[in-house]
Short mmCIF file of N, CA and C in Angstrom, two decimals:
data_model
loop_
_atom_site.label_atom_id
_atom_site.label_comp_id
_atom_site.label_asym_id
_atom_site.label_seq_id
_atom_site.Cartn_x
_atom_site.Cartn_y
_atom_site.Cartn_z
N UNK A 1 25.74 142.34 134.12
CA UNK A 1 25.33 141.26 133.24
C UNK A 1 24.22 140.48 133.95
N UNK A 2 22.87 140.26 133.25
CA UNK A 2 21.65 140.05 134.15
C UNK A 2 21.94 138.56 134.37
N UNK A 3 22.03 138.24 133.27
CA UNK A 3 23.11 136.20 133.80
C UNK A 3 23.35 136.31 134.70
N UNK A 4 24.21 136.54 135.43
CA UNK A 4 25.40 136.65 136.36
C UNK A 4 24.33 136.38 137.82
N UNK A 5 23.47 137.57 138.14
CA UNK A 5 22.59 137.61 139.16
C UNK A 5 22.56 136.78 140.28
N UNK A 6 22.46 135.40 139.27
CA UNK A 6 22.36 134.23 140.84
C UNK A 6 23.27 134.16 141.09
N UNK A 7 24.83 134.06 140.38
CA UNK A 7 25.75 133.65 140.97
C UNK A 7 26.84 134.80 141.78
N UNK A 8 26.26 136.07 141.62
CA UNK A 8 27.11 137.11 142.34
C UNK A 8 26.95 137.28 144.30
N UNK A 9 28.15 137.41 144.41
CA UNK A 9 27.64 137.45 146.23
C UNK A 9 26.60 137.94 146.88
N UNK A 10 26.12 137.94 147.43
CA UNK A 10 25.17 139.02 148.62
C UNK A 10 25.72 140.38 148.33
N UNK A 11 26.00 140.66 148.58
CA UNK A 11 27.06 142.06 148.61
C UNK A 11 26.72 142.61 147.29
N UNK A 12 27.14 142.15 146.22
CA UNK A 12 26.70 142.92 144.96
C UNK A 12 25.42 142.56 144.86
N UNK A 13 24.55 141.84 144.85
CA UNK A 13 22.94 141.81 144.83
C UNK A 13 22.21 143.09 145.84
N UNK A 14 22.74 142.79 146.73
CA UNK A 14 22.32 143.83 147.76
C UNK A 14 22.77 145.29 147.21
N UNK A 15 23.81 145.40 146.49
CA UNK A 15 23.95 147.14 146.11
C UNK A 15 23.00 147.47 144.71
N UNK A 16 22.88 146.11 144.12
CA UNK A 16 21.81 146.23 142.74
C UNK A 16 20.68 146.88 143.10
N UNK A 17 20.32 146.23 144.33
CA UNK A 17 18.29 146.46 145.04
C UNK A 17 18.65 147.58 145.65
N UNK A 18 19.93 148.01 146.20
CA UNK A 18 19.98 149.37 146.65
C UNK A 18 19.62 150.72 145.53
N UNK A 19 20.55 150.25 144.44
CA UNK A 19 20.31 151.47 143.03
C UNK A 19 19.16 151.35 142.62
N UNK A 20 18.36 150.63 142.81
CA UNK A 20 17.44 150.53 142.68
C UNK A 20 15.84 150.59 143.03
N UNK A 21 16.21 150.52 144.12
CA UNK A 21 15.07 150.88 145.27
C UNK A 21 14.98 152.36 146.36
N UNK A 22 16.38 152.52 146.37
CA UNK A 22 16.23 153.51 147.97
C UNK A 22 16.00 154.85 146.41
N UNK A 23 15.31 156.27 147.64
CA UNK A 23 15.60 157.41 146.87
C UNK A 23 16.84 158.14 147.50
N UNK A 24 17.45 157.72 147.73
CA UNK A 24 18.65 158.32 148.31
C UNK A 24 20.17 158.31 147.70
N UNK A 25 20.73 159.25 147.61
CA UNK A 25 22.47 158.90 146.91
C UNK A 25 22.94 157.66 147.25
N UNK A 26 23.13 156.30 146.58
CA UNK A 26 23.55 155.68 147.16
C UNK A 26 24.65 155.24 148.04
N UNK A 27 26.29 156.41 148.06
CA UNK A 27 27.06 156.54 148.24
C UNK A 27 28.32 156.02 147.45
N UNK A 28 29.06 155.55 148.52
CA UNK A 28 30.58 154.98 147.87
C UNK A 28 30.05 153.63 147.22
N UNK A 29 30.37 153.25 146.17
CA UNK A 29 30.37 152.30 145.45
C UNK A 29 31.86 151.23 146.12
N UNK A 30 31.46 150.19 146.43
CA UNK A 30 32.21 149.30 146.75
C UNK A 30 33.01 148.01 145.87
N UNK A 31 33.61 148.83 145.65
CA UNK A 31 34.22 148.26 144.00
C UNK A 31 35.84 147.34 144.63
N UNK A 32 35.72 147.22 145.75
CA UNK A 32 37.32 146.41 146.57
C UNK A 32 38.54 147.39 146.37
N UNK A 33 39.88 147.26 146.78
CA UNK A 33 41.06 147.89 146.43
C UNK A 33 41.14 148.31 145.37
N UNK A 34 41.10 149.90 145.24
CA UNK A 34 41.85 150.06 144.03
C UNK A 34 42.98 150.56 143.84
N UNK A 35 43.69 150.43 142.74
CA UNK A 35 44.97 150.92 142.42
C UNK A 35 44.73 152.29 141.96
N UNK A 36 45.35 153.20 142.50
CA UNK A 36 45.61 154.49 141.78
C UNK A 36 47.12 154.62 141.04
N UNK A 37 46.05 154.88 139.40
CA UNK A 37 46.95 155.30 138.42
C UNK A 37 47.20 156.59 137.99
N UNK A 38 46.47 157.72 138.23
CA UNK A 38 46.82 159.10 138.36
C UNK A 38 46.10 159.28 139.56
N UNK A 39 46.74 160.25 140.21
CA UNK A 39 46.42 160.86 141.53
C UNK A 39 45.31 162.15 141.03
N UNK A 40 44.11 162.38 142.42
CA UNK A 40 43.29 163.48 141.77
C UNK A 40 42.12 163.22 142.66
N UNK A 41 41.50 164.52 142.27
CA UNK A 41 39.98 164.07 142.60
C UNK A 41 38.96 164.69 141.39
N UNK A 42 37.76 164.02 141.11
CA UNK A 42 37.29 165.26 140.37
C UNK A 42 35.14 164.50 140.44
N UNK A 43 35.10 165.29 139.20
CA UNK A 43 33.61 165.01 139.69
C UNK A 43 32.93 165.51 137.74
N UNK A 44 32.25 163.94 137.89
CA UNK A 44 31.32 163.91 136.57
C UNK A 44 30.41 162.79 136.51
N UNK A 45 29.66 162.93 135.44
CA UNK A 45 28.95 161.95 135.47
C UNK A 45 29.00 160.27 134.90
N UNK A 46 28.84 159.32 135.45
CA UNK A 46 29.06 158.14 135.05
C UNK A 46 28.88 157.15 133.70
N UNK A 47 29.78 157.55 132.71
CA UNK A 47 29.54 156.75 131.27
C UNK A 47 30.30 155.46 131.46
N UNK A 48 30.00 154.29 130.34
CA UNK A 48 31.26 153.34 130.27
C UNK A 48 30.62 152.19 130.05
N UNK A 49 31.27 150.99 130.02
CA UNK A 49 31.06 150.07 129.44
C UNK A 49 32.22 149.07 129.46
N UNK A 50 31.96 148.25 128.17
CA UNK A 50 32.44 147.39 127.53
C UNK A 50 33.55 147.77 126.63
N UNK A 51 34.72 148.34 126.68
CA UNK A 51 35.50 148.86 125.78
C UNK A 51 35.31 148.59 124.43
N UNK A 52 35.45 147.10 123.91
CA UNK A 52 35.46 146.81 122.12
C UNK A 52 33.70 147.46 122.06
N UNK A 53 33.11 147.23 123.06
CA UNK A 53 31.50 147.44 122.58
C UNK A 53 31.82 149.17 122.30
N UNK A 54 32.20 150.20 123.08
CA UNK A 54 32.16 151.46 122.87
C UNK A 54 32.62 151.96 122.14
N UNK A 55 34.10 150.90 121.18
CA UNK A 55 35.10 151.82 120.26
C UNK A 55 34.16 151.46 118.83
N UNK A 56 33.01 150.21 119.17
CA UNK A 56 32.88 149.87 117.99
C UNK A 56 31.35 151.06 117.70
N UNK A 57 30.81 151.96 118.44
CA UNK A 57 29.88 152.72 118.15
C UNK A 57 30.46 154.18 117.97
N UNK A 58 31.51 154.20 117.39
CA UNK A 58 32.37 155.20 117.44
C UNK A 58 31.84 155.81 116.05
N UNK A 59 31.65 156.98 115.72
CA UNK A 59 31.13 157.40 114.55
C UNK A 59 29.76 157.21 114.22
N UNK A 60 29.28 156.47 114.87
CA UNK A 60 28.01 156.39 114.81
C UNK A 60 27.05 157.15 115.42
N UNK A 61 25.48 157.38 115.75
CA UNK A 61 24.70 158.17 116.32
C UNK A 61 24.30 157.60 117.48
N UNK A 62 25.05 156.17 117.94
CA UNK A 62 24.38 155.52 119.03
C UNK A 62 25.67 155.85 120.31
N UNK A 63 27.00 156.21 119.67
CA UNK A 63 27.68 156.13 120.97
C UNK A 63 27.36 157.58 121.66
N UNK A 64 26.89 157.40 123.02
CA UNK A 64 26.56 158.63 123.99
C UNK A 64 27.81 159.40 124.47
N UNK A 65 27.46 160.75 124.43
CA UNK A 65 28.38 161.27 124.61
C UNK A 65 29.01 161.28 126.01
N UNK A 66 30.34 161.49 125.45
CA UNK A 66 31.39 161.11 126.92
C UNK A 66 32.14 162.44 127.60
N UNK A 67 31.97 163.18 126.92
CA UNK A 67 32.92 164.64 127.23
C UNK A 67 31.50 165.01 128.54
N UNK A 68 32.59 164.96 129.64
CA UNK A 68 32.31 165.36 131.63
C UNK A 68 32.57 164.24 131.70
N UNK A 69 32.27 163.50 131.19
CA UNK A 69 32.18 162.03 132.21
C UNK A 69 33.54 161.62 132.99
N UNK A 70 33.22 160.45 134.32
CA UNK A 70 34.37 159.37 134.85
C UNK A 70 33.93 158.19 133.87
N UNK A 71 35.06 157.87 133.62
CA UNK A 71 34.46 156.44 132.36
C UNK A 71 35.00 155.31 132.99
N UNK A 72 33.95 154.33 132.96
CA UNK A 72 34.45 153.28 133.43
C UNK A 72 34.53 152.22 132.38
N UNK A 73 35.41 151.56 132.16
CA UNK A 73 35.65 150.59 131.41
C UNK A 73 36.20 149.35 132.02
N UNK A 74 35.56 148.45 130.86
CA UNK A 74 35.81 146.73 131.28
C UNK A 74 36.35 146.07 130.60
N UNK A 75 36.37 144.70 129.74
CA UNK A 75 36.25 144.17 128.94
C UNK A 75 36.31 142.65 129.06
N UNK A 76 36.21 141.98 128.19
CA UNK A 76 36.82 140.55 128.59
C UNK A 76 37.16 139.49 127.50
N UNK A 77 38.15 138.77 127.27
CA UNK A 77 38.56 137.72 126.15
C UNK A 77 38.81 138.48 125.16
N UNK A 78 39.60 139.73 125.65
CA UNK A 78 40.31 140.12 124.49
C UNK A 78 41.74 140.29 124.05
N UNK A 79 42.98 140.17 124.03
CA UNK A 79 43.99 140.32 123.79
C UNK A 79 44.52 141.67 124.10
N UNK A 80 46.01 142.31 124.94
CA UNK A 80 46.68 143.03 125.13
C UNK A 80 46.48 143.83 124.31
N UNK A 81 46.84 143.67 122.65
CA UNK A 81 47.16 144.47 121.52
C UNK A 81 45.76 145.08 121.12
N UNK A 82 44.76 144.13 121.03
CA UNK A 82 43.10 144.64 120.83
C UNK A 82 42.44 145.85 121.87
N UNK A 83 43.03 145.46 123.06
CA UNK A 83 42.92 146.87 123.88
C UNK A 83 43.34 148.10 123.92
N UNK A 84 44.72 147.78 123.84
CA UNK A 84 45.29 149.19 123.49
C UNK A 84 45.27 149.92 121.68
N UNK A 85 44.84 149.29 120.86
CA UNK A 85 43.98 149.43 119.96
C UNK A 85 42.84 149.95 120.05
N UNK A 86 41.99 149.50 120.62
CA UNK A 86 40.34 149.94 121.03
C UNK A 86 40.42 151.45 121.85
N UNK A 87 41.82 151.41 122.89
CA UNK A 87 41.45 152.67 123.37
C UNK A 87 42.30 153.86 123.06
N UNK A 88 43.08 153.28 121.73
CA UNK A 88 44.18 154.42 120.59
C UNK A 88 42.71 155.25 119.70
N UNK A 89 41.76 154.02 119.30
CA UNK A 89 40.65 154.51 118.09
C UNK A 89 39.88 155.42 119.32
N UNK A 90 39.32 155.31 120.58
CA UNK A 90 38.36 156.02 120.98
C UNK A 90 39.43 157.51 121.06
N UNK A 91 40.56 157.69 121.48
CA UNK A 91 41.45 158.55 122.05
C UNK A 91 41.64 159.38 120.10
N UNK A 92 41.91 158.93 118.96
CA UNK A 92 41.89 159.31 118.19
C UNK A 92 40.72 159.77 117.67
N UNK A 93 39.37 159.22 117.85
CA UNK A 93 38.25 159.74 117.30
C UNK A 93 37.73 161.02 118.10
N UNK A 94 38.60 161.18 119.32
CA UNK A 94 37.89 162.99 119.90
C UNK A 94 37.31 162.65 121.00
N UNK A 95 36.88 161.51 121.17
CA UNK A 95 35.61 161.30 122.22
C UNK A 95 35.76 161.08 123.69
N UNK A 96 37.31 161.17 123.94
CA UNK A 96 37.82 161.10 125.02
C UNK A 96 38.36 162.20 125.58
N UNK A 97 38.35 163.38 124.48
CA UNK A 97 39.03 164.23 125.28
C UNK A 97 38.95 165.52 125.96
N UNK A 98 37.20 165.40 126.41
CA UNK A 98 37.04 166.23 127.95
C UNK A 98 36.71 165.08 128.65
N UNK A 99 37.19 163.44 128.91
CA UNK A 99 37.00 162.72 129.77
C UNK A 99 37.45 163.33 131.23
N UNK A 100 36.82 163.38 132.74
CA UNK A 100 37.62 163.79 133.61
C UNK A 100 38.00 162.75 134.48
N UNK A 101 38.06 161.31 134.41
CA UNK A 101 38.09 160.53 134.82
C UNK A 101 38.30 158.99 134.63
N UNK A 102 39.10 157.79 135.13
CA UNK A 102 38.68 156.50 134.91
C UNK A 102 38.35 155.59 135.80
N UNK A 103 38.08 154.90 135.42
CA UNK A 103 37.87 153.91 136.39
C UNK A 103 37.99 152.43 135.49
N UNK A 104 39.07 151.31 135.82
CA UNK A 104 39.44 150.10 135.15
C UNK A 104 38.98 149.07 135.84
N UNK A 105 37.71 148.11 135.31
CA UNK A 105 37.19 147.16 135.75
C UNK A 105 38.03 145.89 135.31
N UNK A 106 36.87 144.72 135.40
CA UNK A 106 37.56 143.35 135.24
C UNK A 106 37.88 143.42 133.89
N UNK A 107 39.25 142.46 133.16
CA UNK A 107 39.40 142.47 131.97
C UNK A 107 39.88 140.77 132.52
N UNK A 108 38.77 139.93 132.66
CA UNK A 108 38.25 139.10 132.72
C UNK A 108 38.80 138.24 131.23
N UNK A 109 39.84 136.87 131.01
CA UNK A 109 39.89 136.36 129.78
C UNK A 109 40.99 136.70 129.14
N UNK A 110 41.45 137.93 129.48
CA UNK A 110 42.25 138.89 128.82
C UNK A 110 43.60 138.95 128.97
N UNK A 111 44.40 138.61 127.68
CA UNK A 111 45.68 137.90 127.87
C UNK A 111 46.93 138.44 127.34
N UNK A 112 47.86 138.89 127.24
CA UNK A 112 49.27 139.04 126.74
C UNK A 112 48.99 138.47 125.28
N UNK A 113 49.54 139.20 124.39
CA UNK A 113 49.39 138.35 122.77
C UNK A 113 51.00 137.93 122.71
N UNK A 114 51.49 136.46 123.27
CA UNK A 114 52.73 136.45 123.04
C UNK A 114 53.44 136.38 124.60
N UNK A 115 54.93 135.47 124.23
CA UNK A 115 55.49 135.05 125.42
C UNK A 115 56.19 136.55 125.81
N UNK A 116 56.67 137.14 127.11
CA UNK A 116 57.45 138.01 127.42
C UNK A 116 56.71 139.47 127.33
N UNK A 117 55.48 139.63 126.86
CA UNK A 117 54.47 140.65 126.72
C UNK A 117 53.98 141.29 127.63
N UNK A 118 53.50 142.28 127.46
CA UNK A 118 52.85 143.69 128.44
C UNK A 118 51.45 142.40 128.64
N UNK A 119 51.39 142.41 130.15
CA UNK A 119 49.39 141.95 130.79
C UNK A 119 48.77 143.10 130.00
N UNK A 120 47.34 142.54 129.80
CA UNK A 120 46.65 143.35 129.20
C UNK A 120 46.02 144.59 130.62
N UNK A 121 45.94 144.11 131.32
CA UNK A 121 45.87 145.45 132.49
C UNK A 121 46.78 145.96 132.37
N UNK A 122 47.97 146.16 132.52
CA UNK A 122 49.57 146.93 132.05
C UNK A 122 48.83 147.71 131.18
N UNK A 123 48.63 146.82 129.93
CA UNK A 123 48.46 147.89 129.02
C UNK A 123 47.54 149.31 128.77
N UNK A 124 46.60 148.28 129.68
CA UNK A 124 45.12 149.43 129.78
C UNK A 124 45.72 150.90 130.76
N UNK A 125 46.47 150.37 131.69
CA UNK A 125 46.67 151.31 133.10
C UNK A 125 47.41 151.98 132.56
N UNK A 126 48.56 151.81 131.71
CA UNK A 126 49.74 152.66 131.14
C UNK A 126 48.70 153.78 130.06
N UNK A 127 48.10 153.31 129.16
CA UNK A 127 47.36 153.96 127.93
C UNK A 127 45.99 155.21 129.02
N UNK A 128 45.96 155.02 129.79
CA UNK A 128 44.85 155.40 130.82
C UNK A 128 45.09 156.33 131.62
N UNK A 129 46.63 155.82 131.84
CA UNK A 129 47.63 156.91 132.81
C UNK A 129 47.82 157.94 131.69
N UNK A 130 48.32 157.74 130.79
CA UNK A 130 48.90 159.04 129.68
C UNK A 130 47.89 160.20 129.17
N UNK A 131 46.60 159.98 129.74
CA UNK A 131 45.69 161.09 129.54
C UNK A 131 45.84 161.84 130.63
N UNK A 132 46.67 161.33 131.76
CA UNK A 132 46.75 162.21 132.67
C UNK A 132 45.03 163.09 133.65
N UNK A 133 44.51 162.29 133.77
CA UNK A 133 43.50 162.80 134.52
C UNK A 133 43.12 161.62 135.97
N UNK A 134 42.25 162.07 136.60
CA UNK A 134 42.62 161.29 137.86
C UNK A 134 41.56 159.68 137.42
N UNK A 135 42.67 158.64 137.87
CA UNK A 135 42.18 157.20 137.28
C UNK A 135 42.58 156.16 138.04
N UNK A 136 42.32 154.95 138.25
CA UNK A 136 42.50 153.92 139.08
C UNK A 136 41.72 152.79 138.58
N UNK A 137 42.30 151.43 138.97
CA UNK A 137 42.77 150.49 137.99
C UNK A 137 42.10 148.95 139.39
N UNK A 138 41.28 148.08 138.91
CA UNK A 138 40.71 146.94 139.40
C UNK A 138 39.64 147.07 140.56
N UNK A 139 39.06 147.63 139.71
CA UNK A 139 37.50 147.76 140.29
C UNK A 139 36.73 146.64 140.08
N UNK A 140 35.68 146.25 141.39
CA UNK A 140 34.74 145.19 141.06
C UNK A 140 33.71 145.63 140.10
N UNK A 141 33.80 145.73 138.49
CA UNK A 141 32.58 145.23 137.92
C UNK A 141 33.09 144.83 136.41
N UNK A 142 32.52 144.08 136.02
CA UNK A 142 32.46 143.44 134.48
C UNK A 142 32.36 141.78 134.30
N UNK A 143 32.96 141.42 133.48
CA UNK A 143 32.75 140.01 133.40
C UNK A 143 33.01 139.13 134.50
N UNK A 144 33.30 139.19 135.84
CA UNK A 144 34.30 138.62 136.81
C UNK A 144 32.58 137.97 137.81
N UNK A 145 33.24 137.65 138.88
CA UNK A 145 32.20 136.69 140.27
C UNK A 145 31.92 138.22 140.80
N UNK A 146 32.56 138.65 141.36
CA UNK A 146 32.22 139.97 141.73
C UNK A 146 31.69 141.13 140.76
N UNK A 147 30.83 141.49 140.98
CA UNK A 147 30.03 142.52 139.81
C UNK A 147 29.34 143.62 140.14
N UNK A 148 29.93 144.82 141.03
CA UNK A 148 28.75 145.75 141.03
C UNK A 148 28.76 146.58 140.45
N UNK A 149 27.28 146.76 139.75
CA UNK A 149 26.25 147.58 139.10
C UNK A 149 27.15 149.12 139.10
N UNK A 150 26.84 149.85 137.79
CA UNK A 150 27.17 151.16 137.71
C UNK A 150 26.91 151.48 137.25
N UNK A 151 25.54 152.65 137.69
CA UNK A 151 24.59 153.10 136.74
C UNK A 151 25.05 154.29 136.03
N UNK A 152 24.32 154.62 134.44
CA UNK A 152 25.30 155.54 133.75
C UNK A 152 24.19 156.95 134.15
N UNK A 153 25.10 157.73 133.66
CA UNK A 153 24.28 159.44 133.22
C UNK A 153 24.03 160.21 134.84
N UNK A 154 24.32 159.42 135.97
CA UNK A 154 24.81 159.59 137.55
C UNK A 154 25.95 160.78 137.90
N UNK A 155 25.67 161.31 138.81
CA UNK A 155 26.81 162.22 139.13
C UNK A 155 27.69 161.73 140.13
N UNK A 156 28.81 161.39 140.12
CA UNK A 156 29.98 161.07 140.94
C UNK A 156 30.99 161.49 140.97
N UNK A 157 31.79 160.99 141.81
CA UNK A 157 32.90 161.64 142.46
C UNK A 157 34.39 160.26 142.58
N UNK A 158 35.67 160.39 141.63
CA UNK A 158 36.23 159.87 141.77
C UNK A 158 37.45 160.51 142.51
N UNK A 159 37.79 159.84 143.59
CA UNK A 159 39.02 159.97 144.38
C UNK A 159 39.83 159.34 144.29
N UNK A 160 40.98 159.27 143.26
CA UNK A 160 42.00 158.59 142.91
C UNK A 160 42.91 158.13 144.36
N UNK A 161 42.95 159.24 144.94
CA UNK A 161 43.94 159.12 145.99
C UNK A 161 43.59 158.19 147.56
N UNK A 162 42.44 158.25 147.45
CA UNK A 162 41.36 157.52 148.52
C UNK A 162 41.23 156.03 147.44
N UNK A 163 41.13 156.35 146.31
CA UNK A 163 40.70 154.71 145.73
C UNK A 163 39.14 154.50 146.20
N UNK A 164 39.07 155.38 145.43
CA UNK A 164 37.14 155.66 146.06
C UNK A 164 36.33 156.14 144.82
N UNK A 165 35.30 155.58 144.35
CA UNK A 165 34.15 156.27 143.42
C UNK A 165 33.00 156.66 144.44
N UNK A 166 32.24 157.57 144.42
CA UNK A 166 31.48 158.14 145.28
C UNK A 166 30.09 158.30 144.38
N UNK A 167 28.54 157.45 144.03
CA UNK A 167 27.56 158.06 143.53
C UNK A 167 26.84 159.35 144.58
N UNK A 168 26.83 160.61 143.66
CA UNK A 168 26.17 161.93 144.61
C UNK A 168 24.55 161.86 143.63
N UNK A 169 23.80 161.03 143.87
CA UNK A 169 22.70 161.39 143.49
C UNK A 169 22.11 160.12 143.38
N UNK A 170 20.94 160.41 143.72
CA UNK A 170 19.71 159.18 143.89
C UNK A 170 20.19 158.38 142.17
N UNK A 171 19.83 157.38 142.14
CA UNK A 171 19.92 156.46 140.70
C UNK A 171 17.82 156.36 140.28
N UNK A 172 17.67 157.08 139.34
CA UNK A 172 16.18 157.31 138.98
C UNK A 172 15.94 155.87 137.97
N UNK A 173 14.99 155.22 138.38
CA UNK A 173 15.08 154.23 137.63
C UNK A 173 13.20 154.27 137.30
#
């Protein structure tokens, strides 16, 4: 989010001017602890987004295709039930299912609909886990202070078991 810029640490500014400047793979993406929700390793290229933004180009000629990809998804100020909604319609419309990968960013805002309720991360990690491919859960990027950059159409490497995304190829900008 180009807003964000001034107020993100050193650390993520510095990996922005990295994807951006060096010609070199930039490497491991430093996204903090992650949780592994399926165990694995595998290797595709980098799609993803904004979850409500991606379910809502669904049928249309603008959403890019996702079959190879590690998908990374975010979201923010949306409700438990709206998520696992958003990612029932992408999982029902087809478009998920040569995904080989996830990756679960900030869901920033994002709240339980109701006292005694599933967190809306619960919900995402459980719905995420059941595709059964290798995935992991609170990565630094999306609406949050911490934000790094993840460029799409990239070849990488997710290591569920390491809690590691790996970019294998220069970012062509």
């Amino acid at each position: 989010v180009i807003t964000q810029l001034p107020f993100l640490p050193k650390s993520a500014r510095d990996w922005l001017l990295r994807l951006l400047t060096q010609p070199e793979p930039p490497g491991r993406v430093p996204l903090g602890r992650l949780k592994t929700l399926v165990a694995g390793r595998t290797h595709g290229f980098l799609m993803g987004g904004n979850l409500a933004l991606l379910a809502s180009l669904v049928g249309t000629r603008h959403l890019p295709p996702l079959a190879g990809s590690i998908l990374f998804l975010e979201d923010t100020a949306e409700p438990a039930y709206r998520l696992d909604r958003l990612l029932l319609q992408l999982k029902q419309s087809g478009v998920l299912k040569n995904i080989l990968g996830f990756v679960i960013g900030s869901l920033a805002g994002c709240q339980p609909q109701g006292r005694g309720r599933a967190s809306a991360r619960r919900v995402m990690e459980e719905a995420v886990a059941a595709m059964g491919v290798p995935a992991v859960s609170g990565a630094d990027f999306g609406h949050q202070n911490r934000n790094f950059a993840l460029p799409l159409g990239v070849m990488a490497e997710l290591d569920a078991d390491r809690g590691s995304l790996t970019i294998l190829e220069p970012v062509v900008c």
